[in-house]
PDB file of C-alpha atoms in Angstrom:
ATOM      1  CA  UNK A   1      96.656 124.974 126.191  1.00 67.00           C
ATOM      2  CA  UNK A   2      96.854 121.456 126.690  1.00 82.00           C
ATOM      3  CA  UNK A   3      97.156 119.207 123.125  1.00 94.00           C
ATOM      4  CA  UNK A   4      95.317 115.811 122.147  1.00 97.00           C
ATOM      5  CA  UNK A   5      95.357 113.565 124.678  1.00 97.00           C
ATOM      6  CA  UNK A   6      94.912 109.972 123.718  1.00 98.00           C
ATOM      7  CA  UNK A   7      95.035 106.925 126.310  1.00 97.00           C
ATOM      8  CA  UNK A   8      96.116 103.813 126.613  1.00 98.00           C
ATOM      9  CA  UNK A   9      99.920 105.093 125.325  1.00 97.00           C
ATOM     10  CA  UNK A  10     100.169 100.995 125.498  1.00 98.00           C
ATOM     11  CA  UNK A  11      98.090  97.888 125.358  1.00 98.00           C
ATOM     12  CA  UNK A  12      99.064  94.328 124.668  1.00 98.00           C
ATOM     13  CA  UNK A  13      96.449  92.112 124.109  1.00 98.00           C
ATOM     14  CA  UNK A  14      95.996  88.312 123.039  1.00 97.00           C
ATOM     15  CA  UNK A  15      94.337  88.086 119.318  1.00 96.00           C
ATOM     16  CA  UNK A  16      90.563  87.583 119.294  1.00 97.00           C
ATOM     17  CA  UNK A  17      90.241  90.113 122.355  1.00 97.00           C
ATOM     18  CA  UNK A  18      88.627  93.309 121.905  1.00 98.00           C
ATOM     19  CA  UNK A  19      90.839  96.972 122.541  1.00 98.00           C
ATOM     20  CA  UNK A  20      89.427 100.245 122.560  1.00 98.00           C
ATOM     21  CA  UNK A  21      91.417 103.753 122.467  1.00 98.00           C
ATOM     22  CA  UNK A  22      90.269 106.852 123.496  1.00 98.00           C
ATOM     23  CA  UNK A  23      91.033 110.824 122.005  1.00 97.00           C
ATOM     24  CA  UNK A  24      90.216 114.419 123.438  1.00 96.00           C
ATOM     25  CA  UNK A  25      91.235 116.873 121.244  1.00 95.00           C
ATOM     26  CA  UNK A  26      92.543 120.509 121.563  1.00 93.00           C
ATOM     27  CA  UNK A  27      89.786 122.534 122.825  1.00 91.00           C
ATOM     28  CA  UNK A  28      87.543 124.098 119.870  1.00 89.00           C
ATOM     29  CA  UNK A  29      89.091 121.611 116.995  1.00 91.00           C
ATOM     30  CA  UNK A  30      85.639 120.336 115.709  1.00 90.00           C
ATOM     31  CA  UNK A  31      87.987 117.751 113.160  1.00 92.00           C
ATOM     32  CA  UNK A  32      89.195 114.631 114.614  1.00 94.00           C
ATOM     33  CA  UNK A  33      91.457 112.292 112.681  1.00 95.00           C
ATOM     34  CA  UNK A  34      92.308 108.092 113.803  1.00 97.00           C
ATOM     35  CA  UNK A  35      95.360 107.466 112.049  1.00 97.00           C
ATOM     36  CA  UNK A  36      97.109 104.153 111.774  1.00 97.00           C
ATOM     37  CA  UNK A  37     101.136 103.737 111.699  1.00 98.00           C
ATOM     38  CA  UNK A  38     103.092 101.010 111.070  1.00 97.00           C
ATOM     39  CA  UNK A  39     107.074 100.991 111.778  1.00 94.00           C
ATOM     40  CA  UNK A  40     108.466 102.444 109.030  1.00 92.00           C
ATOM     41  CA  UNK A  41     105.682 103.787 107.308  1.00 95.00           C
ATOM     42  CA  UNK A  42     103.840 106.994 107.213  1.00 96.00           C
ATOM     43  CA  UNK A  43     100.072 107.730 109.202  1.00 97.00           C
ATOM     44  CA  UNK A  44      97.438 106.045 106.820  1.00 96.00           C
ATOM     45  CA  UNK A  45      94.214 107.691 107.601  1.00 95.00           C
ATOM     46  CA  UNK A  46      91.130 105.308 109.327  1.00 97.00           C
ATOM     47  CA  UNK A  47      88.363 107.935 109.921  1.00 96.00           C
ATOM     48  CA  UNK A  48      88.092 111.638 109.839  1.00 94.00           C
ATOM     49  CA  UNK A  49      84.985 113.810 111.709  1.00 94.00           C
ATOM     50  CA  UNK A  50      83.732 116.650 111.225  1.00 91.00           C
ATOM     51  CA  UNK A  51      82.077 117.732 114.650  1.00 91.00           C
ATOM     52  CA  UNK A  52      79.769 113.979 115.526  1.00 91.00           C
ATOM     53  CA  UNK A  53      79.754 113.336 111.693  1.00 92.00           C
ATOM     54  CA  UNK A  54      82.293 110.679 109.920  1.00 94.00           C
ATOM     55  CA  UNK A  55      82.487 112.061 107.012  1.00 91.00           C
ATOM     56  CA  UNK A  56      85.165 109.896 105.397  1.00 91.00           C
ATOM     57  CA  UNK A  57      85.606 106.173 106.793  1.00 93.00           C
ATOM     58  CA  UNK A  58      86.495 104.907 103.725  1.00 91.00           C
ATOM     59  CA  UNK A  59      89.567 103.332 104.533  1.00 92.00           C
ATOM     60  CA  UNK A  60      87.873 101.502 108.156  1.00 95.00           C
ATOM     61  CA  UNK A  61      87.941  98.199 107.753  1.00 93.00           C
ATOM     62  CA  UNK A  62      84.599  97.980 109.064  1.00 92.00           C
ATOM     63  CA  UNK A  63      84.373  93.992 109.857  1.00 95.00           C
ATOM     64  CA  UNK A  64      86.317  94.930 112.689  1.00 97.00           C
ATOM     65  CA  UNK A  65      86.959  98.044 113.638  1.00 97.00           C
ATOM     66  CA  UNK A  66      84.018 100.651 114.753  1.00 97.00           C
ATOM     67  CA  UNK A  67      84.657 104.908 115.940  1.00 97.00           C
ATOM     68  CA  UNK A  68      82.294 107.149 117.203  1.00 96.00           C
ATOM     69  CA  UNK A  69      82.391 110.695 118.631  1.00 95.00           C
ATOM     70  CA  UNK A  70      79.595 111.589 120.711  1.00 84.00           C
ATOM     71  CA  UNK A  71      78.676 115.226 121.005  1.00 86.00           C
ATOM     72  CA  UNK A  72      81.213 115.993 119.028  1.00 84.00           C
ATOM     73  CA  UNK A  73      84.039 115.853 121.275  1.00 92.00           C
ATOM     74  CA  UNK A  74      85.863 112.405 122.707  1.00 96.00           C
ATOM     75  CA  UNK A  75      86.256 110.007 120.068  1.00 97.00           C
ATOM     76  CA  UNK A  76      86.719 106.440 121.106  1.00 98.00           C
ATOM     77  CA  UNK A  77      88.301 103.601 118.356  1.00 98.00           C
ATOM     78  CA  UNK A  78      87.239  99.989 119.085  1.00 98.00           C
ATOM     79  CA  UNK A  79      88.947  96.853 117.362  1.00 98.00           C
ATOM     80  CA  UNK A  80      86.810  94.160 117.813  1.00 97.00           C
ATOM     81  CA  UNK A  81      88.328  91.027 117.724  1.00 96.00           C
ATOM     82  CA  UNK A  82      91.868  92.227 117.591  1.00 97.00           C
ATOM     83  CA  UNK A  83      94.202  90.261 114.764  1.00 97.00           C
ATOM     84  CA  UNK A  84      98.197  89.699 114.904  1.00 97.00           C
ATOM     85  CA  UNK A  85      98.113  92.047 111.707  1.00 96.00           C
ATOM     86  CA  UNK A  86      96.826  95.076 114.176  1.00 97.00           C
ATOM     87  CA  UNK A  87      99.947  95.863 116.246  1.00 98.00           C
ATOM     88  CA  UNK A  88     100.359  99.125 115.447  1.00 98.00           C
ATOM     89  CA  UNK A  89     100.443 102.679 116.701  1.00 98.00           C
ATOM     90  CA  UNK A  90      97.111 104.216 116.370  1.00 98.00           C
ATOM     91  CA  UNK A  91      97.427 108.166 116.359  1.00 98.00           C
ATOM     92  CA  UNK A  92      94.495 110.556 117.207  1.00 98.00           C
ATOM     93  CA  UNK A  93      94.916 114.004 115.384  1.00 96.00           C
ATOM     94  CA  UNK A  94      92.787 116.892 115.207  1.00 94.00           C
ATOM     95  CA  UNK A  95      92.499 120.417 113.504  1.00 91.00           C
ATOM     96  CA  UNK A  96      90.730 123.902 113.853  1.00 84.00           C
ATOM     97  CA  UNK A  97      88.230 125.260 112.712  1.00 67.00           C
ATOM     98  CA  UNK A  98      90.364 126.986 109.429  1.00 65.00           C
ATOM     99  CA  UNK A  99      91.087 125.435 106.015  1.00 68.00           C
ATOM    100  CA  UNK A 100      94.904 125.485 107.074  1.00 77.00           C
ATOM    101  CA  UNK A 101      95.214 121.357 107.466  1.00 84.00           C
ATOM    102  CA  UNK A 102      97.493 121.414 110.038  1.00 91.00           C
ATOM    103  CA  UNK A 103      97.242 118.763 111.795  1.00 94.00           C
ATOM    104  CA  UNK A 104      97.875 118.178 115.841  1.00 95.00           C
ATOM    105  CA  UNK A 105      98.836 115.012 116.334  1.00 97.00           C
ATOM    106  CA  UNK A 106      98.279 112.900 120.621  1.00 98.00           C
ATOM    107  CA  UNK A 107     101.270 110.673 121.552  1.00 97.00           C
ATOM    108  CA  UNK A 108      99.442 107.740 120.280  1.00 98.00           C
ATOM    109  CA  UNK A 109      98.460 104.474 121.610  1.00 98.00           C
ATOM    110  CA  UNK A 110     100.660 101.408 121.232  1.00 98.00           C
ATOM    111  CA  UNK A 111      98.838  98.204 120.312  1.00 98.00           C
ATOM    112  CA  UNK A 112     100.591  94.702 120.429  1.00 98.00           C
ATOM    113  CA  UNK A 113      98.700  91.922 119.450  1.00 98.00           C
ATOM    114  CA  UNK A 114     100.258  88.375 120.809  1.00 97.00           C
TER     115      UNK A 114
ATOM    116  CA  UNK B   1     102.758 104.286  91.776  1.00 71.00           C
ATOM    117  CA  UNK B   2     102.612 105.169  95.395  1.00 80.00           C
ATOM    118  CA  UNK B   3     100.308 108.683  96.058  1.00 92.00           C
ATOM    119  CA  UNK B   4     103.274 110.210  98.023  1.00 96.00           C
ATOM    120  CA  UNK B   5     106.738 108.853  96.858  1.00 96.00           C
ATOM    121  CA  UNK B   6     109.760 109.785  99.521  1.00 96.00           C
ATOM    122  CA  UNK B   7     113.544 108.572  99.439  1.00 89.00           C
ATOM    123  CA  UNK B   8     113.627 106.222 102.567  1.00 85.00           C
ATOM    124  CA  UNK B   9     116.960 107.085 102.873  1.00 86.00           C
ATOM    125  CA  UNK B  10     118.940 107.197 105.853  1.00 93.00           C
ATOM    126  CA  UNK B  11     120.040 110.473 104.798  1.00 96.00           C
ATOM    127  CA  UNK B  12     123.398 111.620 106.111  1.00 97.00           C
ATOM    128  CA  UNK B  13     124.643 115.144 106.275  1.00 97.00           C
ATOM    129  CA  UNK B  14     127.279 116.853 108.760  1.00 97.00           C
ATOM    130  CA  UNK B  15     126.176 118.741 111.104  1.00 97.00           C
ATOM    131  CA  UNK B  16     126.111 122.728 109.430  1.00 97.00           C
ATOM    132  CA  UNK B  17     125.682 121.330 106.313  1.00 97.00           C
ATOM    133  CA  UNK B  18     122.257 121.889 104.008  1.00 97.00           C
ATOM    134  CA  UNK B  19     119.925 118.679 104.188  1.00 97.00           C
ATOM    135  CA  UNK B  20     117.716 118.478 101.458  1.00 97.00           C
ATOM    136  CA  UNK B  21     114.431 116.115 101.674  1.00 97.00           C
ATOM    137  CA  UNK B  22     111.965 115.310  98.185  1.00 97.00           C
ATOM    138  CA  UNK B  23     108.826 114.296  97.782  1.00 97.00           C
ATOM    139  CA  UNK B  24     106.352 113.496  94.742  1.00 97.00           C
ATOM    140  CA  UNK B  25     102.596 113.205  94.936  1.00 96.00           C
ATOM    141  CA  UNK B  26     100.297 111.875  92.447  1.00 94.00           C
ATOM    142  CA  UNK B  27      97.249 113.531  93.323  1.00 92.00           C
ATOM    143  CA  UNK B  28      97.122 116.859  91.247  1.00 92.00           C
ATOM    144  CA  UNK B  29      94.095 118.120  93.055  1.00 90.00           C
ATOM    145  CA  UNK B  30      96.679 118.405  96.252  1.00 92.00           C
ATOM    146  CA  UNK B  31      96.176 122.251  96.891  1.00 90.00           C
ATOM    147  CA  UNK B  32      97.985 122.420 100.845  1.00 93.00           C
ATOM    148  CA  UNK B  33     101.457 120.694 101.318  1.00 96.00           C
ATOM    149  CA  UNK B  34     102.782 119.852 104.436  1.00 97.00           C
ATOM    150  CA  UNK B  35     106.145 118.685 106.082  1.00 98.00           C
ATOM    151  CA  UNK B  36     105.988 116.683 109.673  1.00 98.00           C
ATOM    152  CA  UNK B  37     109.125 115.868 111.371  1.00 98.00           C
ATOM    153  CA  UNK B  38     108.856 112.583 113.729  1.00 98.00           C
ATOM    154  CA  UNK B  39     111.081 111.765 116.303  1.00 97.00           C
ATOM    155  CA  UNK B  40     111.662 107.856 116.976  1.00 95.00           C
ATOM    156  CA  UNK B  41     108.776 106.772 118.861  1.00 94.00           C
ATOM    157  CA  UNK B  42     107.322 109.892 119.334  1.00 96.00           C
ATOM    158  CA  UNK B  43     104.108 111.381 117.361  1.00 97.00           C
ATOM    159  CA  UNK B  44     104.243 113.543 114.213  1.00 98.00           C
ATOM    160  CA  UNK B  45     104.500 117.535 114.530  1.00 97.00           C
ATOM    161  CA  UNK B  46     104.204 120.252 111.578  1.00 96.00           C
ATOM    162  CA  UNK B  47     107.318 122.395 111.055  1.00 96.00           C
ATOM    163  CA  UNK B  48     106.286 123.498 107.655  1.00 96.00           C
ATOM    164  CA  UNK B  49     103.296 124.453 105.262  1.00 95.00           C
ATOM    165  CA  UNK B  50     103.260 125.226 101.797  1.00 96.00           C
ATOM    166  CA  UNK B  51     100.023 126.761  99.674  1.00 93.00           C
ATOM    167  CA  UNK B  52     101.408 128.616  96.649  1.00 94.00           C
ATOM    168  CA  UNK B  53     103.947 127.784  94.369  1.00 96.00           C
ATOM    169  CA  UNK B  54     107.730 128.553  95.331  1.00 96.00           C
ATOM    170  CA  UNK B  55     109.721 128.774  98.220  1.00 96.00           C
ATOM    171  CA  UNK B  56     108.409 129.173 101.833  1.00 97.00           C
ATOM    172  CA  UNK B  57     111.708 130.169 104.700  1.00 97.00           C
ATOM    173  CA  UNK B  58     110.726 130.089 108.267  1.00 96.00           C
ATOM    174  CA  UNK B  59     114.036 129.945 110.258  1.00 97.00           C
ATOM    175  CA  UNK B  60     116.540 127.598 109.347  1.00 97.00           C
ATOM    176  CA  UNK B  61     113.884 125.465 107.016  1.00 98.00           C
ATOM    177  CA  UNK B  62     112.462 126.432 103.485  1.00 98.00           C
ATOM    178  CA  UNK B  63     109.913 124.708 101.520  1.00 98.00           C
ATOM    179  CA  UNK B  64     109.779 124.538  98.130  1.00 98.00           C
ATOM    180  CA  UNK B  65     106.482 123.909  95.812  1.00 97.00           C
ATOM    181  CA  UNK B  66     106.124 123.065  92.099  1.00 97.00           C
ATOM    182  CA  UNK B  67     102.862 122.142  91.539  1.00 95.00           C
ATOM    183  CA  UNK B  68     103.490 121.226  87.514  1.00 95.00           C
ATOM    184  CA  UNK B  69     105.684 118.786  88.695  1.00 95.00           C
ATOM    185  CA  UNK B  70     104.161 117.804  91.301  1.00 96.00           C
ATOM    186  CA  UNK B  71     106.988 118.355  93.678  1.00 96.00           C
ATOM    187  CA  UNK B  72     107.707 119.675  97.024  1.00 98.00           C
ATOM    188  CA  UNK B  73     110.764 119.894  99.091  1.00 97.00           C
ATOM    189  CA  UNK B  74     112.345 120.995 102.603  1.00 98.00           C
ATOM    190  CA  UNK B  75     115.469 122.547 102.789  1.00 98.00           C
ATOM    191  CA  UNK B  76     117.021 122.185 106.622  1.00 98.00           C
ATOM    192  CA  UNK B  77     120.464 125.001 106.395  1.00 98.00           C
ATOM    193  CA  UNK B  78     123.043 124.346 109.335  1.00 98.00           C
ATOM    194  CA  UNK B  79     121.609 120.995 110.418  1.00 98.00           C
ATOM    195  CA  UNK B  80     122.177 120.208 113.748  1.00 97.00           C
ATOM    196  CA  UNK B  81     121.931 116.606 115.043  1.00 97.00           C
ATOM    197  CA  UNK B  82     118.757 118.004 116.868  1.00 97.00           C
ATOM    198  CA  UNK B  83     117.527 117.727 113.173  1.00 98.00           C
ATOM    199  CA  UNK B  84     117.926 113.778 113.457  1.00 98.00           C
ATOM    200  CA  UNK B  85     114.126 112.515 112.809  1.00 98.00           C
ATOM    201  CA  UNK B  86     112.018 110.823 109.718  1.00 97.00           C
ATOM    202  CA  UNK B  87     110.289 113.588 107.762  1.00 98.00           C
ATOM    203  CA  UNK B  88     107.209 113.025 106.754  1.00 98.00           C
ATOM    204  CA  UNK B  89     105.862 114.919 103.215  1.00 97.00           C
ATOM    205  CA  UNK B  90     101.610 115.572 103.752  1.00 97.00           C
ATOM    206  CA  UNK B  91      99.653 116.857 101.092  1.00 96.00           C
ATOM    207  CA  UNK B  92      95.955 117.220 101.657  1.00 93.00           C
ATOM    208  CA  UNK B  93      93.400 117.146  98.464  1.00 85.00           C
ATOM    209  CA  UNK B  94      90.234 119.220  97.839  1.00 78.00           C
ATOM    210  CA  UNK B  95      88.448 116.608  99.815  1.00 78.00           C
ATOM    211  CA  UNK B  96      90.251 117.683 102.974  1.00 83.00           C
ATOM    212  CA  UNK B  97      91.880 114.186 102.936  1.00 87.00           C
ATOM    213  CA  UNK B  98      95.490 114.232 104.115  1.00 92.00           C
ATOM    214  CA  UNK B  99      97.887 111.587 102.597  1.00 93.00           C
ATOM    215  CA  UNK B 100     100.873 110.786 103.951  1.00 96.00           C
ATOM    216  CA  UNK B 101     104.478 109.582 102.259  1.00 96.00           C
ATOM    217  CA  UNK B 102     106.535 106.952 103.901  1.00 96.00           C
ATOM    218  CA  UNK B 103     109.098 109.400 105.298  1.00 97.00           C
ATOM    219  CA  UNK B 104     112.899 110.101 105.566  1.00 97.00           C
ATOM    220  CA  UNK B 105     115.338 109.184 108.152  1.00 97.00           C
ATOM    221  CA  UNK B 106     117.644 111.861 108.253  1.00 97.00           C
ATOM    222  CA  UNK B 107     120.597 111.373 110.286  1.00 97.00           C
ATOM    223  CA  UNK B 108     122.898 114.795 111.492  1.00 97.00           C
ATOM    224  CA  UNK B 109     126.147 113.797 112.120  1.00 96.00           C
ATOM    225  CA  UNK B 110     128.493 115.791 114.936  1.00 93.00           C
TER     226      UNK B 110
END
């Protein structure tokens, strides 16, 4: 069974540009986490969905930074315009259907902002 | 105070020796606990849950749970520099919201 897939694994971009990252998760995991991690630090959560729904974004800064999940499936992140402060790994994660909360975590996507 | 406090460490045990990880959490409506082991530049994966109060063995790892104190820990018995990673303490509220501590580096020496 293949796992979350995320692409880019890397982008650099110049600050003010915009960068988008993209997530399929395991087959039949309706909940999709974006995850943000800095070196040294643990994942801080950005969004979680619950099939198309976002049910908590509380922690997107939303001046910049936009998700969506059509159908319920791919989930794309958008940064829009990117900041020096946003190099970062950002980490797509998913889980099944249960009340377990194990998370599955994609290889990430590196983003360097020059 | 930080919702998920970790030692940073680097951590440093011989290899065969018991390495033993802590973690306190401030939120006491955390009912699943979780332990992630990261490799350096590599993505998070779950070696452990926790649910219930006490200890939790599955192979050479245990995890231990004390909700009153609000404490859980991983227990890693004949470490083997395989074992060298940042471990990552998860525990996930009633609102299904998983937070995260800041991890740590444990280092197996041969």
């Amino acid at each position: 069974e293949a796992g979350v897939v995320q692409s880019p694994r890397y982008k650099i971009i110049e600050k003010k540009q915009p960068v988008a990252f993209w997530c399929n998760p395991i087959s039949g995991h309706n909940t999709l986490y974006w995850y943000l991690q800095n070196l040294g630090q643990g994942p801080e959560l950005l969004i979680r969905y619950e099939n198309e729904e976002a049910v908590d974004d509380s922690q997107l800064p939303k001046d910049r930074f936009s998700a969506e999940r059509l159908k319920g499936v791919d989930s794309t992140l958008k940064i829009q315009p990117a900041e020096l402060g946003d190099s970062a790994v950002y980490l797509c994660a998913t889980s099944d259907n249960g009340d377990t909360g194990e998370l599955f975590f994609g290889e990430g996507s590196r983003l360097t902002v020059l | 105070q930080k919702e998920v406090e970790q030692n940073s460490g680097p951590l440093s045990v011989p290899e065969g020796a018991i390495a033993s990880l802590n973690c306190t959490y401030s939120d006491r409506g955390s009912q699943s606990f979780f332990w992630y082991r990261q490799y350096s530049g590599k993505s998070p994966e779950l070696i452990m849950s926790i649910y219930s109060n006490g200890d939790k063995e599955d192979g050479r790892f245990t995890a231990q749970l004390n909700k009153a104190s609000q404490y859980v820990s991983l227990l890693i018995r004949d470490s083997q520099p395989s074992d060298s990673a940042t471990y990552l303490c998860a525990p996930r509220n009633g609102g299904f919201k998983t937070i995260f501590g800041a991890g740590t580096r444990l280092f197996v020496k041969a």
